[in-house]
CSV table of C-alpha atoms (C1' of nucleotides) and ligand atoms in Angstrom, one decimal:
chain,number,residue,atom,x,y,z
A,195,UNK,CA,186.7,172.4,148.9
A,196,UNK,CA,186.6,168.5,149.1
A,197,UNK,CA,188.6,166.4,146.5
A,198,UNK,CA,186.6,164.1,144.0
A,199,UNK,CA,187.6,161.2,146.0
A,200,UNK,CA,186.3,162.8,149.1
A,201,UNK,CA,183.2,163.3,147.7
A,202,UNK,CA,182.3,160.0,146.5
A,203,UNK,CA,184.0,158.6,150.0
A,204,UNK,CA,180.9,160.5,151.6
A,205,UNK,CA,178.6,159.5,149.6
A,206,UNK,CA,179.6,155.8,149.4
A,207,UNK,CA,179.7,155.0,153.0
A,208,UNK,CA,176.1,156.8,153.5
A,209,UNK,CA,174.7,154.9,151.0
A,210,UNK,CA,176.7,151.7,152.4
A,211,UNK,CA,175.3,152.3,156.1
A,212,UNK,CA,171.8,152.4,155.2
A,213,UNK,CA,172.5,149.1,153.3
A,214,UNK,CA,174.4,147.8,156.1
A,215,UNK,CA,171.1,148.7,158.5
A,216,UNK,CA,169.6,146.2,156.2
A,217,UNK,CA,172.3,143.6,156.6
A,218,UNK,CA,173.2,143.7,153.1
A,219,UNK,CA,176.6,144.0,151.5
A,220,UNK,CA,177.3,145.6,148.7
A,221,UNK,CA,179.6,145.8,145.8
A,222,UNK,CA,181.5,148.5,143.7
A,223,UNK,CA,179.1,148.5,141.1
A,224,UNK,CA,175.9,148.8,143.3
A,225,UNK,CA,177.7,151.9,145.1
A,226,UNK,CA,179.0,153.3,141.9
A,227,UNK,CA,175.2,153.7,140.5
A,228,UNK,CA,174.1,154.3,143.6
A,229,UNK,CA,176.2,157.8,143.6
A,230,UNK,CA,176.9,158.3,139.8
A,231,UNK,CA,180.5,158.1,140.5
A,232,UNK,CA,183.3,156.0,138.0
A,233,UNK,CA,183.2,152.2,139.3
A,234,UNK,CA,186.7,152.0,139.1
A,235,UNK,CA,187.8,155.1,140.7
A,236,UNK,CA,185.0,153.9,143.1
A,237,UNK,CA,186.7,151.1,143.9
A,238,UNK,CA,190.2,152.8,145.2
A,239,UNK,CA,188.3,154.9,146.8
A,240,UNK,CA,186.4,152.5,148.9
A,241,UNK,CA,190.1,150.8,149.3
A,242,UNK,CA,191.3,153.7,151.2
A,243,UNK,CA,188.2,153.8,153.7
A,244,UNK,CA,188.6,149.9,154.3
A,245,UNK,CA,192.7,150.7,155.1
A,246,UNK,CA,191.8,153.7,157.1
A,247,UNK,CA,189.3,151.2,159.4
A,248,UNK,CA,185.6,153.5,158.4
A,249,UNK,CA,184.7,150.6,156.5
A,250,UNK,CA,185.0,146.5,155.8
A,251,UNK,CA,184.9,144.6,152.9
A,252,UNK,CA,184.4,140.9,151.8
A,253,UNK,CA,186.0,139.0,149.0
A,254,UNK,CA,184.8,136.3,146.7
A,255,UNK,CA,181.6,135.4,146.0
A,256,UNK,CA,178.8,137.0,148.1
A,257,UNK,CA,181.2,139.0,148.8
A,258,UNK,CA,181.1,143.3,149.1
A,259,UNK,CA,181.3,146.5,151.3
A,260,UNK,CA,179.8,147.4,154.7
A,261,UNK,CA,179.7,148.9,157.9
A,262,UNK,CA,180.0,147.5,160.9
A,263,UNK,CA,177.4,148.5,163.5
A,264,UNK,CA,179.9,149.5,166.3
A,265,UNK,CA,181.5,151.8,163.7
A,266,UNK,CA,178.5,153.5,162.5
A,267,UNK,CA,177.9,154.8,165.7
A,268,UNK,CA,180.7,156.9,166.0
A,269,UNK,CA,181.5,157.6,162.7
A,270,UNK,CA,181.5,161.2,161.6
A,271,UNK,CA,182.5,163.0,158.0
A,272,UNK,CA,185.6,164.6,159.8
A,273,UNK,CA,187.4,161.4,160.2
A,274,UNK,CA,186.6,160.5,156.5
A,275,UNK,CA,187.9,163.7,155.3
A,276,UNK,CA,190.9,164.0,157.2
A,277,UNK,CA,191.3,160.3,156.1
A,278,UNK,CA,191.1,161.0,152.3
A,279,UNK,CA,191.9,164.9,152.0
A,280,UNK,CA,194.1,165.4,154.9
A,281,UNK,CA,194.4,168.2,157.3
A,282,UNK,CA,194.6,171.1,154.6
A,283,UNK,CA,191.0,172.2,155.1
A,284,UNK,CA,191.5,172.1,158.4
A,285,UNK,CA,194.9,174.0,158.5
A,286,UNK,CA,195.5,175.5,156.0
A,287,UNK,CA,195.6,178.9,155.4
A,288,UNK,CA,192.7,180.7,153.4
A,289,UNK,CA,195.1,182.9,151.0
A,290,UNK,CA,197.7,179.7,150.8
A,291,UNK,CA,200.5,181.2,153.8
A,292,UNK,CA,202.9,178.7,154.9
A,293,UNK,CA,200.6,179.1,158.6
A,294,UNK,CA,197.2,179.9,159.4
A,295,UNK,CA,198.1,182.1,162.6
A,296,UNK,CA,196.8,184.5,164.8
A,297,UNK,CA,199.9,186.5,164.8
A,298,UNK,CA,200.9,186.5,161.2
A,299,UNK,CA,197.4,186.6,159.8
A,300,UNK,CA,196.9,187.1,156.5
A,301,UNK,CA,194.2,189.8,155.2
A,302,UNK,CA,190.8,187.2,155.8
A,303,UNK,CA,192.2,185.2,158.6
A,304,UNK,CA,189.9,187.0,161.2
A,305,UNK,CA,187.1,186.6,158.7
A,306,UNK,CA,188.2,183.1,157.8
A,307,UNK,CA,188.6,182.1,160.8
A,308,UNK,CA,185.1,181.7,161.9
A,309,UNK,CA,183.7,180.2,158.7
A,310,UNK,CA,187.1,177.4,158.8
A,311,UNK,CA,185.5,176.5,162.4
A,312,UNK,CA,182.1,176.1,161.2
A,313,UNK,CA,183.5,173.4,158.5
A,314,UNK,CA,185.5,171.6,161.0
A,315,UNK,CA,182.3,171.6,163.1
A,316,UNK,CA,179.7,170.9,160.6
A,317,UNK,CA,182.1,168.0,159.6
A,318,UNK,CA,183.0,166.5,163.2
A,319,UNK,CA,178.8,167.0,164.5
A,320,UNK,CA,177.8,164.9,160.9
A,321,UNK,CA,177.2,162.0,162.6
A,322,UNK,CA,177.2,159.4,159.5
A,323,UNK,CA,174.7,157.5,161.0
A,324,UNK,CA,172.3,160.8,161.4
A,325,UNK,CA,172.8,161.7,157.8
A,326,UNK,CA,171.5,158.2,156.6
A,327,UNK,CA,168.6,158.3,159.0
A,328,UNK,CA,167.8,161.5,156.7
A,329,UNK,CA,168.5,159.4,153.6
A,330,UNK,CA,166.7,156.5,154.1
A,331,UNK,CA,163.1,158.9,154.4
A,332,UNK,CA,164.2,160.5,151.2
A,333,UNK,CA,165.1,164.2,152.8
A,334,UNK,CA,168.3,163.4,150.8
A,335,UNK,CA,169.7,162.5,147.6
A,336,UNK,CA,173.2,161.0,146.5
A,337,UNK,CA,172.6,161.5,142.9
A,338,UNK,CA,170.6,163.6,140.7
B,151,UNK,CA,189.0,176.4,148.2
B,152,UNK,CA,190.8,179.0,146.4
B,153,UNK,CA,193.1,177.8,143.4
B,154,UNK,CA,196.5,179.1,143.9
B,155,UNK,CA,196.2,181.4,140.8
B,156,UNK,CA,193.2,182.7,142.6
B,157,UNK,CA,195.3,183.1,145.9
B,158,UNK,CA,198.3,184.9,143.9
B,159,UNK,CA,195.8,187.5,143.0
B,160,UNK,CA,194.0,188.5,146.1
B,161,UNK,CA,197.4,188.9,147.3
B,162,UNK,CA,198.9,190.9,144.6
B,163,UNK,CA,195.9,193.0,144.4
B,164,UNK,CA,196.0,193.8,148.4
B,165,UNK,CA,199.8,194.9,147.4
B,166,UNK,CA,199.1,196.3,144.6
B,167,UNK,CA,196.5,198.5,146.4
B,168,UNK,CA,198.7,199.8,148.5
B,169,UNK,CA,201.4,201.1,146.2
B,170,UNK,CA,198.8,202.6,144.1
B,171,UNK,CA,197.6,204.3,147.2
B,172,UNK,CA,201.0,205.5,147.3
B,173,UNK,CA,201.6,206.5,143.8
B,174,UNK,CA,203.8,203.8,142.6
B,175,UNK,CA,203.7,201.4,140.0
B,176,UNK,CA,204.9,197.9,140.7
B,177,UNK,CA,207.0,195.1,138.0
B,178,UNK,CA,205.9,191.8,138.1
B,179,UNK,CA,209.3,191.5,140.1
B,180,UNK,CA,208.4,193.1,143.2
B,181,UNK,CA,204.9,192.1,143.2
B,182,UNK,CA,205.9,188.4,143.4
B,183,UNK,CA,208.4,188.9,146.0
B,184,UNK,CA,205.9,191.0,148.0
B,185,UNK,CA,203.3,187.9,148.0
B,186,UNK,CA,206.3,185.3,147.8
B,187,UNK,CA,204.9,184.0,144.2
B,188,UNK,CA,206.5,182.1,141.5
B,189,UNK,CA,207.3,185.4,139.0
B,190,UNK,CA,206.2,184.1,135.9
B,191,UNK,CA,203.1,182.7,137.3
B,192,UNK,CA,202.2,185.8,138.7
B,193,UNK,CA,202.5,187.3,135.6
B,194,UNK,CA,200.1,185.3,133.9
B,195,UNK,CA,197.2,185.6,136.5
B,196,UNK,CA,198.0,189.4,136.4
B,197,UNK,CA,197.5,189.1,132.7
B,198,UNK,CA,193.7,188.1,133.8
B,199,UNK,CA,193.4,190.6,136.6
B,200,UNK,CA,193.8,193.4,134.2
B,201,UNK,CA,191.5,191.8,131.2
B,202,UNK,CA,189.5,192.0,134.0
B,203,UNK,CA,189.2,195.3,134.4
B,204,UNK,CA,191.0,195.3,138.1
B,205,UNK,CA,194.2,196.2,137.5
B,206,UNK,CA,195.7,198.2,135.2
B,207,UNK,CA,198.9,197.9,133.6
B,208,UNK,CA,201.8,200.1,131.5
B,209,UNK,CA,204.3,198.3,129.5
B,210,UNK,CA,208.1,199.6,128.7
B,211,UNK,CA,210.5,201.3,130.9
B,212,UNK,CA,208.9,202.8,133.7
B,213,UNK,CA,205.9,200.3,133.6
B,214,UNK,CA,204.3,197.8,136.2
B,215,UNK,CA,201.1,197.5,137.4
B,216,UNK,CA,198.7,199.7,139.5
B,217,UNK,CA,194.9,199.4,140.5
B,218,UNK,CA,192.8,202.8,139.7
B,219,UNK,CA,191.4,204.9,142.8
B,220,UNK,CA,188.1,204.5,141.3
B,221,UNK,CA,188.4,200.8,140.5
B,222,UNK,CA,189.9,200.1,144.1
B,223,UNK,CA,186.9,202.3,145.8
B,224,UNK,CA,184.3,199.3,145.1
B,225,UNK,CA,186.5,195.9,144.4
B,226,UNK,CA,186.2,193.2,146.6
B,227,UNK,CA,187.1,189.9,146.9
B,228,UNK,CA,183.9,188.1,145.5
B,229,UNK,CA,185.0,189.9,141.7
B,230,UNK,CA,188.2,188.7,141.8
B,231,UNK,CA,187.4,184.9,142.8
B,232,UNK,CA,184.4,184.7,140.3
B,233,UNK,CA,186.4,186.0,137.4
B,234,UNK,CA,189.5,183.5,138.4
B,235,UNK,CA,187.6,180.3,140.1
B,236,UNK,CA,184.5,181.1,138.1
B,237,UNK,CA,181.4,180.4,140.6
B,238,UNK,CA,181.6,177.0,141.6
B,239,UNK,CA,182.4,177.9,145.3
B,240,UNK,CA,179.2,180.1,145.1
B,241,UNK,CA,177.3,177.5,143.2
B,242,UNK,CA,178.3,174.4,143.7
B,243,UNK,CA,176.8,171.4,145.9
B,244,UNK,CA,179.6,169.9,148.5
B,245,UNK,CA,179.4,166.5,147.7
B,246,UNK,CA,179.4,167.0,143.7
B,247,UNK,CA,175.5,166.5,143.4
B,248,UNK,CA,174.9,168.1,139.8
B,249,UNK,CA,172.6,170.7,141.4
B,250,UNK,CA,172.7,172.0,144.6
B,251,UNK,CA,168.7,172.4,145.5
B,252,UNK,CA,166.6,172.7,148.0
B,253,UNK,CA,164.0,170.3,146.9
B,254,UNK,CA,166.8,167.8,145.8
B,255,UNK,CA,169.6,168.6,148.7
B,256,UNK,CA,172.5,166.2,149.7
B,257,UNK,CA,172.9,165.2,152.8
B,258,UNK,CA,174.6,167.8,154.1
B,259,UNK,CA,173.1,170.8,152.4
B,260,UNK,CA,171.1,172.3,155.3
B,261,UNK,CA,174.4,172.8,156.6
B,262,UNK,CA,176.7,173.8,154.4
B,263,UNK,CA,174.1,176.5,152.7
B,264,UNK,CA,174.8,178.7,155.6
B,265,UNK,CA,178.4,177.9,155.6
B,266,UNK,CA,178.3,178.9,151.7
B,267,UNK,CA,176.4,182.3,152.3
B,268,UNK,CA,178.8,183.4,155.1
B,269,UNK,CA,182.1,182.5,152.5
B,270,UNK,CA,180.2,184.7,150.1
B,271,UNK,CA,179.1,187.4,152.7
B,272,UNK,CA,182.8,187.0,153.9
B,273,UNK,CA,184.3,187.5,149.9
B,274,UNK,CA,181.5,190.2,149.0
B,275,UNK,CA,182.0,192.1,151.8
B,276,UNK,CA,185.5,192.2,151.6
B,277,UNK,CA,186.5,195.7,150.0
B,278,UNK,CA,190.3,195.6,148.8
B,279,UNK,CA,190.7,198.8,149.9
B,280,UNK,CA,190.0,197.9,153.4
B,281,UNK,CA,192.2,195.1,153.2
B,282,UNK,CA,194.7,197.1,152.6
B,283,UNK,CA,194.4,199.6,155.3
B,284,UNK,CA,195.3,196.8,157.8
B,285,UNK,CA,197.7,195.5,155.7
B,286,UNK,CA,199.2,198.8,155.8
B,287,UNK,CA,199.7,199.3,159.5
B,288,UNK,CA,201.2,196.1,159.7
B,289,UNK,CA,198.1,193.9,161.1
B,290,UNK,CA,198.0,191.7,158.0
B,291,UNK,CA,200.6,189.8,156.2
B,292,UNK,CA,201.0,188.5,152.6
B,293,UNK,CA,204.2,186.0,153.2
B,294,UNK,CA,205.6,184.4,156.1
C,191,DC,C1',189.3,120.5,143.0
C,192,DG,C1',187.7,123.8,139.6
C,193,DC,C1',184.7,127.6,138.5
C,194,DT,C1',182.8,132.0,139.4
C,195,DT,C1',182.6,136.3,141.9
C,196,DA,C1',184.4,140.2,143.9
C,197,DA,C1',188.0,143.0,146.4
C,198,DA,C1',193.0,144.4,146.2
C,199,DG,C1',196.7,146.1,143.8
C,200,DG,C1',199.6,147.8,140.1
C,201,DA,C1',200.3,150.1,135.9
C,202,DC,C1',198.8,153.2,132.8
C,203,DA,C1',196.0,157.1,130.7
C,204,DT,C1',193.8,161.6,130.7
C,205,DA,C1',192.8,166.1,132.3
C,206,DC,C1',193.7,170.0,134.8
C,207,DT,C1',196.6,173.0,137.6
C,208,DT,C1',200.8,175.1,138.4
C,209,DA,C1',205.0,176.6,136.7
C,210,DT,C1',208.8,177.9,133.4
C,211,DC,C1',210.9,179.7,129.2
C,212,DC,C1',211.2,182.2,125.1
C,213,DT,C1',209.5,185.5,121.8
C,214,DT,C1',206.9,189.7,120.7
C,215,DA,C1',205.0,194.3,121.4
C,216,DT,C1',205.3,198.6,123.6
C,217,DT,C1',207.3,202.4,126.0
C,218,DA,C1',210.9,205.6,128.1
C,219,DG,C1',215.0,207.7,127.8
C,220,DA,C1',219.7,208.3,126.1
D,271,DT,C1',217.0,206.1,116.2
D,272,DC,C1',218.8,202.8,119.3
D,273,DT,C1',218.7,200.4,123.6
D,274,DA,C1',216.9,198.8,127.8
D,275,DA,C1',212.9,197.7,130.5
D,276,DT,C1',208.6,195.8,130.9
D,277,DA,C1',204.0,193.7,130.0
D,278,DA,C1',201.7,190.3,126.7
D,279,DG,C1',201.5,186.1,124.7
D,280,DG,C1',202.5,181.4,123.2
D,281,DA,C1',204.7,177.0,123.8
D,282,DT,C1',206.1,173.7,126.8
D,283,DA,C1',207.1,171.3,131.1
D,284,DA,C1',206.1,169.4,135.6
D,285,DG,C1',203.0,168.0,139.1
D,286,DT,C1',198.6,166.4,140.9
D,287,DA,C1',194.0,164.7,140.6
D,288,DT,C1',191.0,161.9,138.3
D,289,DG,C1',189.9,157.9,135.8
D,290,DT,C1',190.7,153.2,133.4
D,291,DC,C1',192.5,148.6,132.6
D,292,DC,C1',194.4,144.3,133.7
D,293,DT,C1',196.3,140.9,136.9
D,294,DT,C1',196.3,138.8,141.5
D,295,DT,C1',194.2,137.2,145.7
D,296,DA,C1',190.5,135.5,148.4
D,297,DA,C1',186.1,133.4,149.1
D,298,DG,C1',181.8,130.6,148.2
D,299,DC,C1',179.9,126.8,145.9
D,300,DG,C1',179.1,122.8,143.2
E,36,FES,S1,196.4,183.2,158.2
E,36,FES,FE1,195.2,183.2,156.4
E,36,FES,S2,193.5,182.2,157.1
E,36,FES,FE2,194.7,182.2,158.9
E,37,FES,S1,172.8,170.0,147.5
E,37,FES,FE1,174.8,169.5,148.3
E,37,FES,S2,175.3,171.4,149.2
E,37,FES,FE2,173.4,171.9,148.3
DNA sequence: CGCTTAAAGGACATACTTATCCTTATTAGA
DNA sequence: TCTAATAAGGATAAGTATGTCCTTTAAGCG
């Protein structure tokens, strides 16, 4: 479903938005315990999000990761997987066909079809900012 | 979602229905331009299929592949992704969490659980054989 | 300025998936 | 019995995802 990558992208930048709520950066090492992901895999990761704009970083000493407040608001888990994953889940076909259609479907596309917009939807209403409101009173864990 | 071995055999088994249906065996040959597969590829995940138990297969001259009428009454789609993928897209938490719990849920758990059930409603529910029927009369398609 | 800290970036390593090739076993039919 | 066809199986290759390591760049601080 989501790649590795995508995962830990998820996970970091709720963890890093309830951080930033607190005004705190933080660095690779913090976020890497913080979700039980590789620190150095981490920290390409969290590269990708700082190109792709979902997240700012400082360098040097005191420096680290965070969100800025504007961004938070509007930040939602579809943008970060498109960003990391592409468009596949979004596209692609469920039984690999060059295209998902409605004219050419393939034997699940009318099943499929309904499921693949509940992803898109359950990715683009996941509000990034709502999910770490849950995290912060505990209803949710990035680790176990 | 699916792995592309996985995909190569829903296909070949919705094709492989049908010929059965019709009394015909099928070579690796025709079954991989049917579903537009790489051939040797396709015979390997057919090796699986009829480990299995789904297929069935004759070797020699006048061999190839066929699915039982029994065998194709009751298979569905949820057999032959478990016995390929195994169960992580049954099983598995969205975001990598070790466990995917209700008392110890990720953050987006509440929902993606009912995303989950409806791809394993969707797969379960999926008999071949009626995959086949609309593939039949020309309302499906396994390559484009 | 020089030292320390931390992100950025590049190169490399490992694992897994996907794909190909060649040999072996089995069967039908001449 | 011999040959051709075909699945089964093993070895290998290619490609992608995942993960590690080391160097470079930037920033704070004494
Ligand atoms: S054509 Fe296969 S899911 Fe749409
Ligand atoms: S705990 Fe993550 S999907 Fe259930």
């Amino acid at each position: 479903m989501l790649s590795k990558a995508c995962e830990y992208c998820i996970k970091a930048v709720v963890f890093l938005a309830q951080r930033s709520k607190e005004g705190k950066l933080s660095i690779v090492k913090e976020i890497a315990q913080a979700i039980d992901s590789p620190e150095a895999f981490t920290a390409k990761v969290l590269q990708q999000l700082v190109k792709g704009g979902f997240i700012s970083s400082v360098k040097g000493v005191k420096g680290g990761f965070f969100i800025e407040e504007k961004t938070l608001q509007h930040l939602n888990l579809l943008q970060i997987v498109t960003a990391i994953d592409g468009r596949g889940l979004i596209d692609n076909c469920m039984l690999g066909l060059n295209q998902c259609s409605e004219v050419n479907p393939c034997p699940v596309h009318h099943l499929y079809k309904g499921i693949k917009a509940d992803i898109v939807q359950l990715l683009n209403c996941s509000l990034v900012n709502d999910l770490t409101i849950e995290f912060s009173q505990k209803l949710s864990v990035l680790k176990n």
